[in-house]
XYZ file of N, CA and C in Angstrom:
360
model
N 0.843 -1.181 0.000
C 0.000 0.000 0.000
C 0.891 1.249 0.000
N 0.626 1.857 -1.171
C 1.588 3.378 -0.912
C 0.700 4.579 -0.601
N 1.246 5.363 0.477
C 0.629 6.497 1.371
C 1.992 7.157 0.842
N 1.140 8.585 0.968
C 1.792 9.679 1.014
C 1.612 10.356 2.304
N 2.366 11.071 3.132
C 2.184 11.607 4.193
C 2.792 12.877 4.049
N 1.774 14.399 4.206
C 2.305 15.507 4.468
C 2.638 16.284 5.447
N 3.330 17.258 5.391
C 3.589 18.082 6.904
C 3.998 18.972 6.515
N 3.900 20.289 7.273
C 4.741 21.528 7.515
C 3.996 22.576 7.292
N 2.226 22.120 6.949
C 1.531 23.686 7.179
C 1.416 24.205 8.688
N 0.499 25.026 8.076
C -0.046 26.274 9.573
C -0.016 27.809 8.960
N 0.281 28.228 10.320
C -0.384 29.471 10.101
C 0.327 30.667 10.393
N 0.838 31.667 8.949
C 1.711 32.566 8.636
C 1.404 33.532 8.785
N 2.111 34.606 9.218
C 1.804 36.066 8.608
C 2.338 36.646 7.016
N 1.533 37.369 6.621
C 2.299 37.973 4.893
C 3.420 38.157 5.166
N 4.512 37.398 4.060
C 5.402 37.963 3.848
C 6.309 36.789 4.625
N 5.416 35.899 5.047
C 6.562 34.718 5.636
C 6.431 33.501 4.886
N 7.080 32.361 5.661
C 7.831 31.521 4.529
C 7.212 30.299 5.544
N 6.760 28.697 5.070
C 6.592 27.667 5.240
C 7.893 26.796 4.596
N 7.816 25.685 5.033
C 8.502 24.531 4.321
C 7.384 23.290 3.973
N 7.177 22.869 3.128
C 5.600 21.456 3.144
C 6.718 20.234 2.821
N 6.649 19.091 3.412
C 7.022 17.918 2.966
C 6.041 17.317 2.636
N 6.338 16.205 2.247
C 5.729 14.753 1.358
C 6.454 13.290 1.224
N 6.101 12.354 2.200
C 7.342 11.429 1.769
C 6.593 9.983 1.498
N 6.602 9.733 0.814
C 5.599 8.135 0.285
C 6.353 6.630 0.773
N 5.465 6.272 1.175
C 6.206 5.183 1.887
C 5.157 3.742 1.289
N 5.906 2.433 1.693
C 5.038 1.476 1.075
C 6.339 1.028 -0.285
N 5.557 -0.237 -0.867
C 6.272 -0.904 -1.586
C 6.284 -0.479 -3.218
N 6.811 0.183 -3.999
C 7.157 0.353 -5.251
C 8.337 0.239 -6.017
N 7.559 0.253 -7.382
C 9.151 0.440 -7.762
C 9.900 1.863 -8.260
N 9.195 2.743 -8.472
C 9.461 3.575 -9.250
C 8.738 4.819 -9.027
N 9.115 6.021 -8.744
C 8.582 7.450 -8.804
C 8.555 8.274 -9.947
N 7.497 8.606 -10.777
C 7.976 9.700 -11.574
C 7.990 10.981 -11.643
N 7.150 11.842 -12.060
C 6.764 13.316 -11.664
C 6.232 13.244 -10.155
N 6.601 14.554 -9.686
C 6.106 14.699 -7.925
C 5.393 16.196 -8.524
N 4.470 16.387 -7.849
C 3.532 17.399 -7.444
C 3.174 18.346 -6.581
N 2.777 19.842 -6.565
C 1.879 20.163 -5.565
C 1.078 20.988 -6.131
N -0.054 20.658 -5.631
C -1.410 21.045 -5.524
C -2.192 21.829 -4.623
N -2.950 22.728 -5.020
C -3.532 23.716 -3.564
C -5.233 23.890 -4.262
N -5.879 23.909 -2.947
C -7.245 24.157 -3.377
C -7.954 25.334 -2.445
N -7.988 26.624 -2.525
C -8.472 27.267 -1.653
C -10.539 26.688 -1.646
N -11.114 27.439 -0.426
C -12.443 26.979 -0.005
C -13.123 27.915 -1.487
N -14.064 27.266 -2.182
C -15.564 27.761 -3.360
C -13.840 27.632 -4.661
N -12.946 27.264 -4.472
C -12.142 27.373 -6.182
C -12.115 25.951 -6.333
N -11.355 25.294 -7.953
C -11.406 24.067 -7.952
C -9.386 24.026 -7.257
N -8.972 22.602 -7.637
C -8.014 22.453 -7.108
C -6.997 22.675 -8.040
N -5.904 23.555 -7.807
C -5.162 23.670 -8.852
C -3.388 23.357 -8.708
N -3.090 23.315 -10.276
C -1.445 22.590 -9.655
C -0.788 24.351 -9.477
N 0.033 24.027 -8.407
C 1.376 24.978 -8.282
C 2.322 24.704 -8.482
N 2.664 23.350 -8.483
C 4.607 23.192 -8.863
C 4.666 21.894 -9.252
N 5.232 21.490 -10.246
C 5.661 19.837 -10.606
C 7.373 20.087 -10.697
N 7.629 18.447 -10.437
C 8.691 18.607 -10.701
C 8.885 16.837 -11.508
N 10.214 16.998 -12.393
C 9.846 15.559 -12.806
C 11.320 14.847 -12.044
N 11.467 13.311 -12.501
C 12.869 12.528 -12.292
C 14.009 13.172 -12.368
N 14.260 13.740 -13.485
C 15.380 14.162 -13.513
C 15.240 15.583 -13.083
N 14.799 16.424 -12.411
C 14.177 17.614 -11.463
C 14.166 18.522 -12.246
N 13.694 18.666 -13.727
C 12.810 19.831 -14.451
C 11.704 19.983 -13.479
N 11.658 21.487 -13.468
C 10.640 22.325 -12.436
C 9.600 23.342 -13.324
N 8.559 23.269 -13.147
C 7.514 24.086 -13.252
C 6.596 24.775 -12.432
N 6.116 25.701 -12.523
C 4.962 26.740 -11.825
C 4.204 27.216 -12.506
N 2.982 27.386 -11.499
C 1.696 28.280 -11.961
C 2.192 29.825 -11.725
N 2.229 30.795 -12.496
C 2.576 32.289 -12.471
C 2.538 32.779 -11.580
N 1.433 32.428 -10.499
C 1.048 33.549 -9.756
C 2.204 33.389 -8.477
N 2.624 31.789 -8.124
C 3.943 31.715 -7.112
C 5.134 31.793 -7.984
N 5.975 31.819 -9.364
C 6.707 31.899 -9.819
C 7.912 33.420 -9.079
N 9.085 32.397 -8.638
C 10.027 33.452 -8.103
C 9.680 33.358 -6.477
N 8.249 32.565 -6.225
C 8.471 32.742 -4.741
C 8.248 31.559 -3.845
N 7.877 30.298 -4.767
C 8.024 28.789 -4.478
C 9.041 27.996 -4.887
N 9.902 27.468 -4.239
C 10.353 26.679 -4.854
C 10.314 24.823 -4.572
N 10.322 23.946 -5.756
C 9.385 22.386 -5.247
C 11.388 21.785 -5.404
N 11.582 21.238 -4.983
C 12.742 19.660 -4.868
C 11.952 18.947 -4.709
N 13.117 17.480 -4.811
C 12.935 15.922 -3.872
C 14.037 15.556 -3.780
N 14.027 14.756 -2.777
C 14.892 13.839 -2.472
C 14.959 12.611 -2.939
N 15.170 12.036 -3.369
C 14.945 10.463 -4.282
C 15.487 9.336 -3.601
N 16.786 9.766 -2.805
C 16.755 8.841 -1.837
C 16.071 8.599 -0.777
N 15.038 9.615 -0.301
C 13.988 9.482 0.904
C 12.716 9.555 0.240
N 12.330 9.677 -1.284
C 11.717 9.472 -1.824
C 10.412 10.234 -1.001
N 11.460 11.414 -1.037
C 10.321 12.794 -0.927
C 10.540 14.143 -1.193
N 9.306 14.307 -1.554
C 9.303 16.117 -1.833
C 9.215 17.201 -1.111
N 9.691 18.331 -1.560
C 9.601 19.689 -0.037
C 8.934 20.716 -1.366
N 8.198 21.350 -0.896
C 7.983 22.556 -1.486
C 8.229 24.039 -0.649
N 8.754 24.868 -0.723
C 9.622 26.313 -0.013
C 8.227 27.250 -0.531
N 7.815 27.618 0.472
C 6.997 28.985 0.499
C 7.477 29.888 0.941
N 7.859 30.887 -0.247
C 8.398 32.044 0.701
C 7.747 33.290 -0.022
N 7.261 34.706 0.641
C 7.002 36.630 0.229
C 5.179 34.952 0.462
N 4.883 35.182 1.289
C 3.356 34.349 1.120
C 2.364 35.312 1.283
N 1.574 35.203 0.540
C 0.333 36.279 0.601
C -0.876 35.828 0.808
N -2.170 36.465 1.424
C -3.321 36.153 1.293
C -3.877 34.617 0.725
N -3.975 35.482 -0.396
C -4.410 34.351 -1.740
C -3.833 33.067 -1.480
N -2.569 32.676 -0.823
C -2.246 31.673 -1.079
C -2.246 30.196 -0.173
N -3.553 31.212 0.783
C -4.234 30.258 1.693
C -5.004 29.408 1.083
N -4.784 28.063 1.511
C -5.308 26.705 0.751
C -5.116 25.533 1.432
N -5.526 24.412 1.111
C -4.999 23.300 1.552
C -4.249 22.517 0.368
N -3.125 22.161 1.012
C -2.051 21.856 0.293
C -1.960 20.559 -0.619
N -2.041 19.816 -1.491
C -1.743 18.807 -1.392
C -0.546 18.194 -2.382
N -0.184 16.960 -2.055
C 0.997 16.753 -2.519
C 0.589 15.565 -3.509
N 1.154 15.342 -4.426
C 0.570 13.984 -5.684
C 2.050 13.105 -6.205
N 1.891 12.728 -6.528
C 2.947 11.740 -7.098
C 2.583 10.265 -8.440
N 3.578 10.388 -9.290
C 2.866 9.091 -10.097
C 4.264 8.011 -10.015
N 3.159 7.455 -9.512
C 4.163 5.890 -8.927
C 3.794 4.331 -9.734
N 4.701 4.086 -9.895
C 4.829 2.748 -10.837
C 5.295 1.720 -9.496
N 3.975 0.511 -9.542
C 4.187 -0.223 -8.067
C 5.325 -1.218 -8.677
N 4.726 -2.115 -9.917
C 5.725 -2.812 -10.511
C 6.554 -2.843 -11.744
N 6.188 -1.470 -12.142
C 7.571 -0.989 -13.220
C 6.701 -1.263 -14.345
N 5.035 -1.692 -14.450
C 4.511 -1.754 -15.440
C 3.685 -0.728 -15.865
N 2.928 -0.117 -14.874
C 2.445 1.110 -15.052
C 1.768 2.338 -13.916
N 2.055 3.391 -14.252
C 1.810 4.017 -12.895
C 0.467 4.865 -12.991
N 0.372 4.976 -11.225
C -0.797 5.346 -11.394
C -0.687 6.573 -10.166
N -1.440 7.708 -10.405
C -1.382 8.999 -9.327
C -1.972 8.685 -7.939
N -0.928 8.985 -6.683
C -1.374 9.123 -5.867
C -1.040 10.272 -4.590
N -2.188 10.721 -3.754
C -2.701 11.727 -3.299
C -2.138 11.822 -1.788
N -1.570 12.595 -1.133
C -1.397 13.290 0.509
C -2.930 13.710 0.844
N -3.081 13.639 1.945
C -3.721 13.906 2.911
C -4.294 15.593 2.858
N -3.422 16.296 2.223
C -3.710 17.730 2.163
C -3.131 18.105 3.632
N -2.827 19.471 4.005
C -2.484 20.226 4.410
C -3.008 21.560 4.732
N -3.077 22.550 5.636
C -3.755 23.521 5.927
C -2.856 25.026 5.693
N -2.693 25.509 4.898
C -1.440 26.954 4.679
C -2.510 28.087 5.338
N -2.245 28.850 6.210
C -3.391 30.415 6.021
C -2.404 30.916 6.467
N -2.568 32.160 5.620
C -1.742 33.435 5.595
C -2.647 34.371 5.913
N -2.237 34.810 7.018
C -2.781 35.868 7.428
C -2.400 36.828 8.864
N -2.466 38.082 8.943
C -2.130 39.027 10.180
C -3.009 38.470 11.248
């Protein structure tokens, strides 16, 4: 059974910085793209940062310059860096991953989500 387990929200003031982990545990063979995902309350859920195997990185515009996503591959986990955090970017967090159990084909799986609020 592979779980993902997250950590490192709570609760910021503007202009400060989180760290979020993600570390998947359970029997596989293989990790490919790692994820994060945020869904604030009445929006749908949207991606903020992928990253793939060989650690090409992407972002949604609106955190570009002020998130940054890694992994670790030997702990076969991800961190995402929140830092200048604003309002808006209160959400619950979540972390995704596409995992290949036996090297035949993979399939996406989901963290628990996380709680970010930014606010005075």
């Amino acid at each position: 059974q592979v779980q993902l387990v997250e950590s490192g929200g709570g609760l910021v003031q503007p202009g400060g910085s989180l760290r979020l982990s993600c570390a998947a545990s359970g029997r596989f063979f293989r990790i490919d793209d790692m994820n994060w995902y945020r869904q604030a309350p009445g929006k749908e859920r949207e991606l903020v940062a992928g990253i793939t195997s060989s650690g090409k990185t992407n972002y949604v515009d609106s955190v570009k310059g002020r998130f940054t996503i890694s992994r670790d591959n030997a702990k076969n986990t991800q961190y995402l860096e929140l830092n200048n955090l604003k309002p808006e970017d209160t959400a619950v967090y979540y972390c995704n991953a596409i995992i290949s159990i036996l090297g035949l084909r993979f399939e996406s799986y989901w963290g628990q989500g996380t709680q970010v609020t930014v606010s005075s």
